[in-house]
mmCIF file of C-alpha atoms and ligand atoms in Angstrom:
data_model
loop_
_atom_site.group_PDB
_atom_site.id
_atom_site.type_symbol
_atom_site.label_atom_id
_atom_site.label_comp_id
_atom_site.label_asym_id
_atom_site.label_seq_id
_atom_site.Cartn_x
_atom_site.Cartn_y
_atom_site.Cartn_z
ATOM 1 C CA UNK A 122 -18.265 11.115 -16.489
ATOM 2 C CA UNK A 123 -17.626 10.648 -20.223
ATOM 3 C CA UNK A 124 -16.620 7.139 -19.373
ATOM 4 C CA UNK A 125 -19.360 4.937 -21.202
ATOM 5 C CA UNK A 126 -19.670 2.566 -17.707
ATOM 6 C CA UNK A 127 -20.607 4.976 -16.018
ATOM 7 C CA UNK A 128 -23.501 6.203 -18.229
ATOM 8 C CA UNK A 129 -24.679 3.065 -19.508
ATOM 9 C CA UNK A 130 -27.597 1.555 -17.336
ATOM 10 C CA UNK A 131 -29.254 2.835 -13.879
ATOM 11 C CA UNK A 132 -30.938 0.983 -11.620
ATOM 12 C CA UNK A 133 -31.844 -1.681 -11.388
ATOM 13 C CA UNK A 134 -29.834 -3.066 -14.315
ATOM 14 C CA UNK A 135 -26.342 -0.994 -12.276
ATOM 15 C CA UNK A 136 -26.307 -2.196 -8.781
ATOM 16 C CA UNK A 137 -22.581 -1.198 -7.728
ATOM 17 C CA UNK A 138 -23.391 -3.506 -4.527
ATOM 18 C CA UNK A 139 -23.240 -6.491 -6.365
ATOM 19 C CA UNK A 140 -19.361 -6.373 -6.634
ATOM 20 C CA UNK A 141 -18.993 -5.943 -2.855
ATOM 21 C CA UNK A 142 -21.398 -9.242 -1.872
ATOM 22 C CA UNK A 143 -18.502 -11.849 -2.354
ATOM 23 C CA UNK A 144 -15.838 -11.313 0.549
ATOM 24 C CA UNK A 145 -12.774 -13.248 -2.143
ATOM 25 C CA UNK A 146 -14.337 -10.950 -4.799
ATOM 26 C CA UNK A 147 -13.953 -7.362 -2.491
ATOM 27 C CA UNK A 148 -10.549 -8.914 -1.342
ATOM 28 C CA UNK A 149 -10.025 -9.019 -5.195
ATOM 29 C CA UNK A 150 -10.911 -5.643 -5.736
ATOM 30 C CA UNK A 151 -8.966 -3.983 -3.020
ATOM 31 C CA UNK A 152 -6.177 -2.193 -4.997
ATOM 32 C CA UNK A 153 -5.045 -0.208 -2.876
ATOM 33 C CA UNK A 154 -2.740 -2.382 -0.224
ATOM 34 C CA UNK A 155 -0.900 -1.916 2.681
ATOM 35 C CA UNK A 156 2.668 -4.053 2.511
ATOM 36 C CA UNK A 157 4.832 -4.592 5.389
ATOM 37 C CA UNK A 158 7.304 -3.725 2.454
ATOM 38 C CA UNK A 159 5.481 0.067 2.768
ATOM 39 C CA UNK A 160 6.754 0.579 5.966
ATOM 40 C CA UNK A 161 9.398 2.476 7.793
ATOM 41 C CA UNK A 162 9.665 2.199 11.970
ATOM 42 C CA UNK A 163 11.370 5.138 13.742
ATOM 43 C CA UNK A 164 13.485 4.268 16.283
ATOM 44 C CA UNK A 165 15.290 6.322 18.838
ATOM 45 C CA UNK A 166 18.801 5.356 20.007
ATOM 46 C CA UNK A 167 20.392 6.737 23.332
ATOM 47 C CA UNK A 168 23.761 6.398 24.664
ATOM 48 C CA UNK A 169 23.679 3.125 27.051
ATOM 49 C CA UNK A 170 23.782 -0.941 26.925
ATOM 50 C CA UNK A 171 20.808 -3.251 27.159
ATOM 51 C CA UNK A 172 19.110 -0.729 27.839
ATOM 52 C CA UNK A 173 15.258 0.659 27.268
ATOM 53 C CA UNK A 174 13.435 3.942 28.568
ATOM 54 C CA UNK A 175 9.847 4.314 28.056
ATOM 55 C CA UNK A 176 8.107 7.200 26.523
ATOM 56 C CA UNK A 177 5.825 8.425 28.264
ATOM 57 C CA UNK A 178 3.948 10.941 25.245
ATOM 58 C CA UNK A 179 4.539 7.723 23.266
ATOM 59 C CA UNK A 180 2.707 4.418 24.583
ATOM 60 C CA UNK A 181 4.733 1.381 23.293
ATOM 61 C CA UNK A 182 7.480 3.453 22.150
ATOM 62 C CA UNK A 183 10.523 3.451 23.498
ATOM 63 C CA UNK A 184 14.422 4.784 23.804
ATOM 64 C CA UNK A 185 16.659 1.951 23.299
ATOM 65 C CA UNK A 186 20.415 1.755 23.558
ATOM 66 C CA UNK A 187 22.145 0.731 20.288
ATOM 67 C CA UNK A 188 22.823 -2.729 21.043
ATOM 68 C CA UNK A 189 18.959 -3.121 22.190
ATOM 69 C CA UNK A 190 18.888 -1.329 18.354
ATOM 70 C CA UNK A 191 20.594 -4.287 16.668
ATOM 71 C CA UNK A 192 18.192 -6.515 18.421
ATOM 72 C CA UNK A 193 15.115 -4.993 18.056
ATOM 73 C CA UNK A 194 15.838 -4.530 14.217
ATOM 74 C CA UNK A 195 16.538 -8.204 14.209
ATOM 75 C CA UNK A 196 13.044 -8.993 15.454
ATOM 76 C CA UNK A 197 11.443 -6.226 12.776
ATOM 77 C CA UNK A 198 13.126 -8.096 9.999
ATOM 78 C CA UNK A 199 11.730 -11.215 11.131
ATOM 79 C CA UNK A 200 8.147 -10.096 11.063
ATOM 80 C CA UNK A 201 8.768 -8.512 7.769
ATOM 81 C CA UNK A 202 9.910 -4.948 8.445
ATOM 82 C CA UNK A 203 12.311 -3.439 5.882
ATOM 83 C CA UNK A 204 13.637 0.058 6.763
ATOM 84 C CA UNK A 205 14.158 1.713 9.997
ATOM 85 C CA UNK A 206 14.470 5.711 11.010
ATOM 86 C CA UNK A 207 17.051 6.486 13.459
ATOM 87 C CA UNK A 208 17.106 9.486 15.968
ATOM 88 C CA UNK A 209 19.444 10.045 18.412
ATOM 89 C CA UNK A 210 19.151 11.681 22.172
ATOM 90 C CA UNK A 211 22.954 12.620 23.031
ATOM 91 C CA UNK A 212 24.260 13.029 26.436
ATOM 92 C CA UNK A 213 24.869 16.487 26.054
ATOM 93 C CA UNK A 214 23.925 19.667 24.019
ATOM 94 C CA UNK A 215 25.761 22.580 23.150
ATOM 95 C CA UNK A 216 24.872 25.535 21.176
ATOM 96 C CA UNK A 217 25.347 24.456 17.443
ATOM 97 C CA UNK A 218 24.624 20.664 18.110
ATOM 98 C CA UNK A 219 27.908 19.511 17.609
ATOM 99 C CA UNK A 220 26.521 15.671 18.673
ATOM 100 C CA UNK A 221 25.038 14.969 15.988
ATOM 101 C CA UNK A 222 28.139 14.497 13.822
ATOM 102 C CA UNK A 223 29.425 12.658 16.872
ATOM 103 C CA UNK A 224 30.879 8.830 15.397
ATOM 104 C CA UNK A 225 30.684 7.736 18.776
ATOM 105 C CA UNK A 226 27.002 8.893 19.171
ATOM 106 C CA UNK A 227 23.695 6.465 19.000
ATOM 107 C CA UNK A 228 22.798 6.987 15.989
ATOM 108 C CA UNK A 229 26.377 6.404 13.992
ATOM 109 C CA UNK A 230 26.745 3.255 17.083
ATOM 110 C CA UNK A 231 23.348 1.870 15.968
ATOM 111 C CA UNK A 232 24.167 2.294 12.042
ATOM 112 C CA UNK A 233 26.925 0.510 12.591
ATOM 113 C CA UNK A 234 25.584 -2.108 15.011
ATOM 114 C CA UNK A 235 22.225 -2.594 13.230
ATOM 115 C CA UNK A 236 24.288 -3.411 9.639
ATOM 116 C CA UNK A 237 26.279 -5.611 11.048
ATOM 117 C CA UNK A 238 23.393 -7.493 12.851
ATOM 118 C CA UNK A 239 20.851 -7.220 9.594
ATOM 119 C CA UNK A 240 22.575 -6.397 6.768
ATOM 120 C CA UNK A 241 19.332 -5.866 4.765
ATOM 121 C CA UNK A 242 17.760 -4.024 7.079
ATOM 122 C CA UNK A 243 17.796 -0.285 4.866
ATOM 123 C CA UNK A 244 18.760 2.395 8.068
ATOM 124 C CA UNK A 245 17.369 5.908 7.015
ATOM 125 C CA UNK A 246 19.206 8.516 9.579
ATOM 126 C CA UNK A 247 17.367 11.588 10.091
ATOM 127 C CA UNK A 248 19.266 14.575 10.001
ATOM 128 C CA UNK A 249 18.706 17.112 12.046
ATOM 129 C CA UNK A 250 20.090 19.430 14.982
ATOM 130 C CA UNK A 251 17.145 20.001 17.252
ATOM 131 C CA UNK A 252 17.905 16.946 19.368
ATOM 132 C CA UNK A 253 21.617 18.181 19.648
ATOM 133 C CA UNK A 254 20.717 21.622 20.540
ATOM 134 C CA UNK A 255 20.674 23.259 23.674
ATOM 135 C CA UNK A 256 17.660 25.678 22.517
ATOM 136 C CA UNK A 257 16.186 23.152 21.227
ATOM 137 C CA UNK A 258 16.354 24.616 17.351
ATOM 138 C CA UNK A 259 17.425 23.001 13.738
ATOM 139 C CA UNK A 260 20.076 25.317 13.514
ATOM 140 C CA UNK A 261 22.178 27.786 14.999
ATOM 141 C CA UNK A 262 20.769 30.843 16.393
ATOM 142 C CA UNK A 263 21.890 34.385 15.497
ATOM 143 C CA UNK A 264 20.434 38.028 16.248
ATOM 144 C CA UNK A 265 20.047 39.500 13.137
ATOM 145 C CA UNK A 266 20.252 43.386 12.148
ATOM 146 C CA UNK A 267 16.823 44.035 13.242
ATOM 147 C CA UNK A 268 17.571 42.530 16.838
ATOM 148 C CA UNK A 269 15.439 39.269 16.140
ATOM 149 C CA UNK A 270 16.936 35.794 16.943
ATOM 150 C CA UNK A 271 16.555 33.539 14.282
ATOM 151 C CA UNK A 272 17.995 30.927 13.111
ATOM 152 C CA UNK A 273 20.587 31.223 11.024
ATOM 153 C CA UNK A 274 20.287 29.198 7.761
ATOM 154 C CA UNK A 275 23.229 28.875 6.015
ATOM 155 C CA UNK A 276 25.677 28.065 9.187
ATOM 156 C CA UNK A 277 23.399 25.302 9.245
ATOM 157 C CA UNK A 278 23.936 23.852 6.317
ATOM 158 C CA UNK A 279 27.818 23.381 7.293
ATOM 159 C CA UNK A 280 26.742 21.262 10.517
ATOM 160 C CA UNK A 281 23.858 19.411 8.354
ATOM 161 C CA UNK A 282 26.881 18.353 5.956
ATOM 162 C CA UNK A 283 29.046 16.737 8.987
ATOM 163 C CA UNK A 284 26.264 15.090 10.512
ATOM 164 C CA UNK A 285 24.928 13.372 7.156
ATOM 165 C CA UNK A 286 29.344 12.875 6.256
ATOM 166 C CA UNK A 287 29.472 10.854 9.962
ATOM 167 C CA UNK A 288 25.685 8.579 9.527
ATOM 168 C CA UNK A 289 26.757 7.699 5.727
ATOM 169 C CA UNK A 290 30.453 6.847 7.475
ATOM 170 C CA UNK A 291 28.744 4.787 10.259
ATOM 171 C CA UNK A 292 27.070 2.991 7.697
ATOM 172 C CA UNK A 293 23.378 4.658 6.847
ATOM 173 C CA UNK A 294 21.989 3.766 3.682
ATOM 174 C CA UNK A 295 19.787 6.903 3.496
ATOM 175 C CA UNK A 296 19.932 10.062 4.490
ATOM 176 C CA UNK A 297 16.820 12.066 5.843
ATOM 177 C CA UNK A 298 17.412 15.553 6.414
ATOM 178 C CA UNK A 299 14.387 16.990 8.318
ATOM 179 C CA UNK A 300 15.286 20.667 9.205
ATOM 180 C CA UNK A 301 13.905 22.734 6.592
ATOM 181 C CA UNK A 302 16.873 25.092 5.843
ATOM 182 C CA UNK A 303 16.873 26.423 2.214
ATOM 183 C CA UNK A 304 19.438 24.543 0.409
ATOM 184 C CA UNK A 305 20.264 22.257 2.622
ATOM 185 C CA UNK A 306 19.692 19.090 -0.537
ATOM 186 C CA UNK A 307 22.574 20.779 -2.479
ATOM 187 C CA UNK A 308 24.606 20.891 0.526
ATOM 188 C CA UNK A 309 24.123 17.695 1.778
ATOM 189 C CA UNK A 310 24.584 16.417 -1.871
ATOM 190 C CA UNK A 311 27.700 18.268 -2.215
ATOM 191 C CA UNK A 312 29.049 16.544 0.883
ATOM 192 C CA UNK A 313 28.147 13.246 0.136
ATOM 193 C CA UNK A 314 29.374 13.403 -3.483
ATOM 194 C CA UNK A 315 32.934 14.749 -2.232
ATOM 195 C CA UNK A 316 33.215 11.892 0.170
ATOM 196 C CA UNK A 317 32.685 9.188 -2.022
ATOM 197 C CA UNK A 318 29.559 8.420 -1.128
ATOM 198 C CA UNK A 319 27.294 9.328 -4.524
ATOM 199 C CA UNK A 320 25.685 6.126 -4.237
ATOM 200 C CA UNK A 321 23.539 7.270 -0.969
ATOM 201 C CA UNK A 322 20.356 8.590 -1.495
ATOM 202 C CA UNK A 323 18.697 11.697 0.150
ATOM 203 C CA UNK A 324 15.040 11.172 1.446
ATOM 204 C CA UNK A 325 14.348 14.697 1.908
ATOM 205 C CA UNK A 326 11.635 15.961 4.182
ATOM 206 C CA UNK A 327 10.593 18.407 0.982
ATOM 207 C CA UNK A 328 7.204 19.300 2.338
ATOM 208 C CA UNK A 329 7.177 19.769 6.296
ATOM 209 C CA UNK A 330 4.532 21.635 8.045
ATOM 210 C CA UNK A 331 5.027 23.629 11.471
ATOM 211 C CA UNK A 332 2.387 21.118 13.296
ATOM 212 C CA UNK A 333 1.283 20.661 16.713
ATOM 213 C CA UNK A 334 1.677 17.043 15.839
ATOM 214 C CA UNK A 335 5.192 16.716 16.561
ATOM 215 C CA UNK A 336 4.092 17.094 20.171
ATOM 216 C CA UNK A 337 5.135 13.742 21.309
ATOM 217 C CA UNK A 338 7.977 13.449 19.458
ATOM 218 C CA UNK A 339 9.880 16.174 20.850
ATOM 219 C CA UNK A 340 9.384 14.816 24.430
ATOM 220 C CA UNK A 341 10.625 11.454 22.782
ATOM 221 C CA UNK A 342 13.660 12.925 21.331
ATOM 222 C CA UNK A 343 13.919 15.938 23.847
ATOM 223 C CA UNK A 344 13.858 18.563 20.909
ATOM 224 C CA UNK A 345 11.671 21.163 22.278
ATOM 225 C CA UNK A 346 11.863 24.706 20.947
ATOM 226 C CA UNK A 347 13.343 26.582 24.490
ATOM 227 C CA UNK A 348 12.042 29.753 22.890
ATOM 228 C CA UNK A 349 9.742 30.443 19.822
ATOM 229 C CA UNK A 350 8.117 28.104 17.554
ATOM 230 C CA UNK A 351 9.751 26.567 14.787
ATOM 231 C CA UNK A 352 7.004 28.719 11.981
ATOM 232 C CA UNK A 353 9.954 30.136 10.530
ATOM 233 C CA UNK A 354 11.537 27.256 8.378
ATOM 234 C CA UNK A 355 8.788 24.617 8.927
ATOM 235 C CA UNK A 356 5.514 25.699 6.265
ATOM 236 C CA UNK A 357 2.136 26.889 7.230
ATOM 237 C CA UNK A 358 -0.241 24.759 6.906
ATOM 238 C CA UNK A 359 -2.357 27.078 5.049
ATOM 239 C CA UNK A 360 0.057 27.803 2.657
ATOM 240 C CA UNK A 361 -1.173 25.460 -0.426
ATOM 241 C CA UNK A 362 1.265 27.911 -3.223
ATOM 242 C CA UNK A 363 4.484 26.537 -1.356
ATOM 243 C CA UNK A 364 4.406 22.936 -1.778
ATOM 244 C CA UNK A 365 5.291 22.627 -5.306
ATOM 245 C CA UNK A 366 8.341 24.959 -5.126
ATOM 246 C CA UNK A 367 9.699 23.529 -2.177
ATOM 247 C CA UNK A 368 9.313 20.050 -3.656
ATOM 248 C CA UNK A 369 10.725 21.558 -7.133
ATOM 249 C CA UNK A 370 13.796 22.965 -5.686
ATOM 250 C CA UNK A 371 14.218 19.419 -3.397
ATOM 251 C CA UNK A 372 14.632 17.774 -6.473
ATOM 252 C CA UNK A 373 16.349 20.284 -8.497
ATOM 253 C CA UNK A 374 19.067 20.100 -5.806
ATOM 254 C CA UNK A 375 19.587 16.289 -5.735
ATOM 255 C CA UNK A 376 16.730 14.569 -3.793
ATOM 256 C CA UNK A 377 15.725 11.303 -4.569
ATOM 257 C CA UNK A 378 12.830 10.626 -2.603
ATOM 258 C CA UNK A 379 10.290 13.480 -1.263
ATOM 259 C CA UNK A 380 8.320 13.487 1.867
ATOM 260 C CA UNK A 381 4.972 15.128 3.215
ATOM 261 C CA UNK A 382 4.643 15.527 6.807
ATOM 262 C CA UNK A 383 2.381 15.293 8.474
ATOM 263 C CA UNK A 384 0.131 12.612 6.582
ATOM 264 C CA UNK A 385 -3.475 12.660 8.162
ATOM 265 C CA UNK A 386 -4.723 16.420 7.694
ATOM 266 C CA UNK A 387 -2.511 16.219 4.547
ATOM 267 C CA UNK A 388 -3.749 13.832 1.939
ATOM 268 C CA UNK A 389 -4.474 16.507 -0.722
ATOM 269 C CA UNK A 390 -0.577 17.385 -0.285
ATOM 270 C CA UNK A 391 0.304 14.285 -0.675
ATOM 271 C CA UNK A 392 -1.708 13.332 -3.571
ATOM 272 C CA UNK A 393 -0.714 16.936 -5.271
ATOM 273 C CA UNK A 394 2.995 15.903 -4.976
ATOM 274 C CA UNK A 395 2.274 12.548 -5.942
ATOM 275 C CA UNK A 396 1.128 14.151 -9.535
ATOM 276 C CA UNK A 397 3.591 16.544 -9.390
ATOM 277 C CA UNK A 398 6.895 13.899 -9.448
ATOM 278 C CA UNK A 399 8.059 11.037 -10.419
ATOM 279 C CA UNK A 400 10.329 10.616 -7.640
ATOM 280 C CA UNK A 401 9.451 8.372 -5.341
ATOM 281 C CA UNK A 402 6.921 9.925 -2.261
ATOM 282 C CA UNK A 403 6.724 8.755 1.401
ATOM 283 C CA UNK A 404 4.239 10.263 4.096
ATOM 284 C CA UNK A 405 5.453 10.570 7.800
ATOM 285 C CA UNK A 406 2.334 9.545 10.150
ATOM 286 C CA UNK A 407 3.751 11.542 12.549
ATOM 287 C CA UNK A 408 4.251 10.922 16.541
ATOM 288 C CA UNK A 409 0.570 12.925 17.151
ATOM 289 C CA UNK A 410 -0.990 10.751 14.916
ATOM 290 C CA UNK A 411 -0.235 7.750 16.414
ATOM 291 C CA UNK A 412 -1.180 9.315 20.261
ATOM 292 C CA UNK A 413 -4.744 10.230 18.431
ATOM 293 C CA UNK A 414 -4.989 7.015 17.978
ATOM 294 C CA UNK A 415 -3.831 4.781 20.590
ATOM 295 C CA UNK A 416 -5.644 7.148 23.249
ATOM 296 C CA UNK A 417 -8.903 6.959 21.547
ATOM 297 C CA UNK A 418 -8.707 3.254 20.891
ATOM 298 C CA UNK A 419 -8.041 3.178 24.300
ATOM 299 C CA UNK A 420 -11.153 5.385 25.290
ATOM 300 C CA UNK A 421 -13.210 2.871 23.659
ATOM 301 C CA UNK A 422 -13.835 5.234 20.544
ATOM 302 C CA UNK A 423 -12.839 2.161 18.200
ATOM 303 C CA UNK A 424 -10.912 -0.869 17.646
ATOM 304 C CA UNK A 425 -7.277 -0.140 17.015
ATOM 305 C CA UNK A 426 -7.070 -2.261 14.248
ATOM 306 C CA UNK A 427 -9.513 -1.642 12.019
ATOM 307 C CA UNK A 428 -8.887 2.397 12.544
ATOM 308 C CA UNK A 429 -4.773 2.063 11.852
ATOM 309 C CA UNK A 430 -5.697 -0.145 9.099
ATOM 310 C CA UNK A 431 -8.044 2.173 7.645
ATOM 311 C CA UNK A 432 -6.197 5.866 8.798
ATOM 312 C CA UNK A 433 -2.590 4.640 6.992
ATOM 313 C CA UNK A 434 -4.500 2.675 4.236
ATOM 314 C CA UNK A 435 -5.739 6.453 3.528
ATOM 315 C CA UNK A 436 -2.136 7.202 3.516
ATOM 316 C CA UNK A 437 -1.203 4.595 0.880
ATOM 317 C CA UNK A 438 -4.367 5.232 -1.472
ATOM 318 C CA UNK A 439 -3.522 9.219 -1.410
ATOM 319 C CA UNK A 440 -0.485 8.423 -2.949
ATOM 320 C CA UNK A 441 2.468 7.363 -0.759
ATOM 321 C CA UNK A 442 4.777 5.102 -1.804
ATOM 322 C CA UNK A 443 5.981 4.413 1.772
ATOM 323 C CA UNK A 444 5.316 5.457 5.093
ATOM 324 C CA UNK A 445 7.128 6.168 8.267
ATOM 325 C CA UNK A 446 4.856 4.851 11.273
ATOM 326 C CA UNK A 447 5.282 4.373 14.655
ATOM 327 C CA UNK A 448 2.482 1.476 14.039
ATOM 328 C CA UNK A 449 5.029 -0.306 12.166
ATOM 329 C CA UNK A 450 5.546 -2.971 14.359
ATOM 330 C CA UNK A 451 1.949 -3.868 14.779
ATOM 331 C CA UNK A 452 0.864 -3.427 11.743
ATOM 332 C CA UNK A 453 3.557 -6.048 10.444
ATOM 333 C CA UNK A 454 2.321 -8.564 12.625
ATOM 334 C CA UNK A 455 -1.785 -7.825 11.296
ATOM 335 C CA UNK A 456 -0.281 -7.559 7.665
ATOM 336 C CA UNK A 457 1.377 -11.238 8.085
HETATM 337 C C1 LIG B 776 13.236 16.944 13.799
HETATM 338 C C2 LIG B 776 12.040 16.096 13.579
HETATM 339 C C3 LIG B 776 10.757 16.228 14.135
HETATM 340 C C4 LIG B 776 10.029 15.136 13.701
HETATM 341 C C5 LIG B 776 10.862 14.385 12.886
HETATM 342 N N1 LIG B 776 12.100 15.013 12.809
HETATM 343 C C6 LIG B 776 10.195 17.197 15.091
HETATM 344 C C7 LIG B 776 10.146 18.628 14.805
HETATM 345 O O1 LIG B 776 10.294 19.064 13.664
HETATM 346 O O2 LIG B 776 9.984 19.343 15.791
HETATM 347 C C8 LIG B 776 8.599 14.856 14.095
HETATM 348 C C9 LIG B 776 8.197 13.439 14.006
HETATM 349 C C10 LIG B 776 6.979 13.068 14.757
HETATM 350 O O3 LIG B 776 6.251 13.904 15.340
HETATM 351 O O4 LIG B 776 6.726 11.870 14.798
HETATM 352 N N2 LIG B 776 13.307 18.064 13.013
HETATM 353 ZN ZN1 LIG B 777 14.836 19.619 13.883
#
């Protein structure tokens, strides 16, 4: 360290513990801080009134209907909650997900519903097609020349563009697109821009692993891959080189806010991206992350609280601006 504090002195004249012996002092000195105002709560929306569906993969999480939306983002508001993710479970899937783009689907019903209920509340729609899908992928599948089904990027981007067109027309203030198509920023920006809509922002999910942590989510959102894996668009984890391009070419195509997903096993990434940009960065704690925990506070490993307050504080002090959590509501209520 060249820094002359950290040279000067050794013990006994240094004695680092004397700054943490006064609890106003260490309360002082904690820099790093966790704000309700950090936070963004997924919720998923279902065709249906008043009504609520537990998920089982998912303890305290639940499907709601998008009136039961409108209410629940009422209550979030009032303990301090700013932002909400919406994902939708349609009644029906076909073969290109053509529900997604559906205006009388959940999520454009609880856009609209939820801004007319809280007008403040910010409503982030993810965009995607796995939920819409009947095989359960982000895009349409073709066989290509060699015989291999894959899916087939750039008809995506086409059904991408109507699905963020119908959430910004339902009312979304942001648009999320989570599928990992190449291109799909430019498209989406395209779209937006030609509709009058230049003032909505893309939160793009720039750096998205292929994790087993999506585990619960997909039995949340019924999204399951009905054949294959989803290793060719989502990145390897082990594939450090690819996280500054695909950031770089997020931003170069319009994005104006970059995410890293998962968080947890992914610090470094987010702290690499955090130096890399000056866009604002938001980590997804992602629907494994929270099972981890709530199943091993529940095996009497630890104390919820302290461990979610530590785990996303982690999130924060690696560099994330905000983060998506499906501790949200909890953690509002131990924030105060
Ligand atoms: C859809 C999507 C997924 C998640 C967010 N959007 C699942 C996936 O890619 O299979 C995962 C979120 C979570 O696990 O909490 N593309
Ligand atoms: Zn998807």
């Amino acid at each position: 360290m060249s820094d002359a504090s950290f040279s000067s002195g050794g013990f006994p004249a240094r004695r680092m513990r004397r700054l943490r012996q006064n609890a106003t002092l260490r309360e002082m000195l904690a820099t790093v801080r966790l704000d309700r105002r950090d936070l963004i709560a997924p919720m998923f929306v279902r065709a249906g009134t008043g009504a609520r569906w537990p998920i089982a993969a998912l303890p305290r999480q639940e499907q709601i209907s998008p009136d039961v939306a409108a209410e629940t983002a009422k209550r979030w508001r009032d303990l301090g909650l700013r932002a909400v993710l919406l994902f939708g479970i349609p009644e029906k899937k076909d073969a290109v997900g053509s529900g997604a783009w559906d205006a009388a689907g959940p999520v454009c019903q609880a856009a609209l519903r939820i801004k007319r209920a809280v007008p403040d509340m910010l409503v982030i729609a993810d965009v995607c097609l796995c939920e819409y899908t009947d095989h359960g992928h982000c895009g349409p599948i073709y066989t290509r020349s060699d015989g291999v089904q894959d899916v087939d990027n750039d008809a995506a981007l086409a059904l991408l563009c109507q699905a963020a067109l119908a959430y910004a027309q339902a009312g979304a203030d942001v648009i999320a697109p989570s599928d990992m198509m190449d291109g799909r920023i430019g498209a989406i920006r395209a779209a937006l821009d030609a509709a009058q809509f230049t003032h909505v922002p893309i939160l793009s999910y720039a750096v998205k692993f292929a994790s087993c942590l999506y585990g619960p989510f997909r039995e949340a959102a019924g999204s399951c891959p009905q054949f294959g894996d989803r290793r060719t668009y989502q990145m390897d984890p082990r594939a450090l080189g690819q996280v500054r391009p695909e950031v770089a070419l997020d931003i170069a195509e319009g994005a104006d806010l970059v995410m890293v997903k998962p968080a947890g096993a992914y610090l470094d990434v987010i702290a690499t991206v955090r130096a890399a940009c000056q866009l604002p960065v938001v980590a997804y704690h992602v629907s494994g992350e929270y099972a981890m925990i709530v199943a091993a506070a529940a095996a009497g490993c630890f104390e919820e609280k302290p461990a979610v307050m530590e785990l996303i504080g982690g999130i924060k002090r690696a560099g994330a601006d905000l983060i998506i959590t499906y501790f949200a509501e909890r953690l509002a209520g131990w924030l105060g």
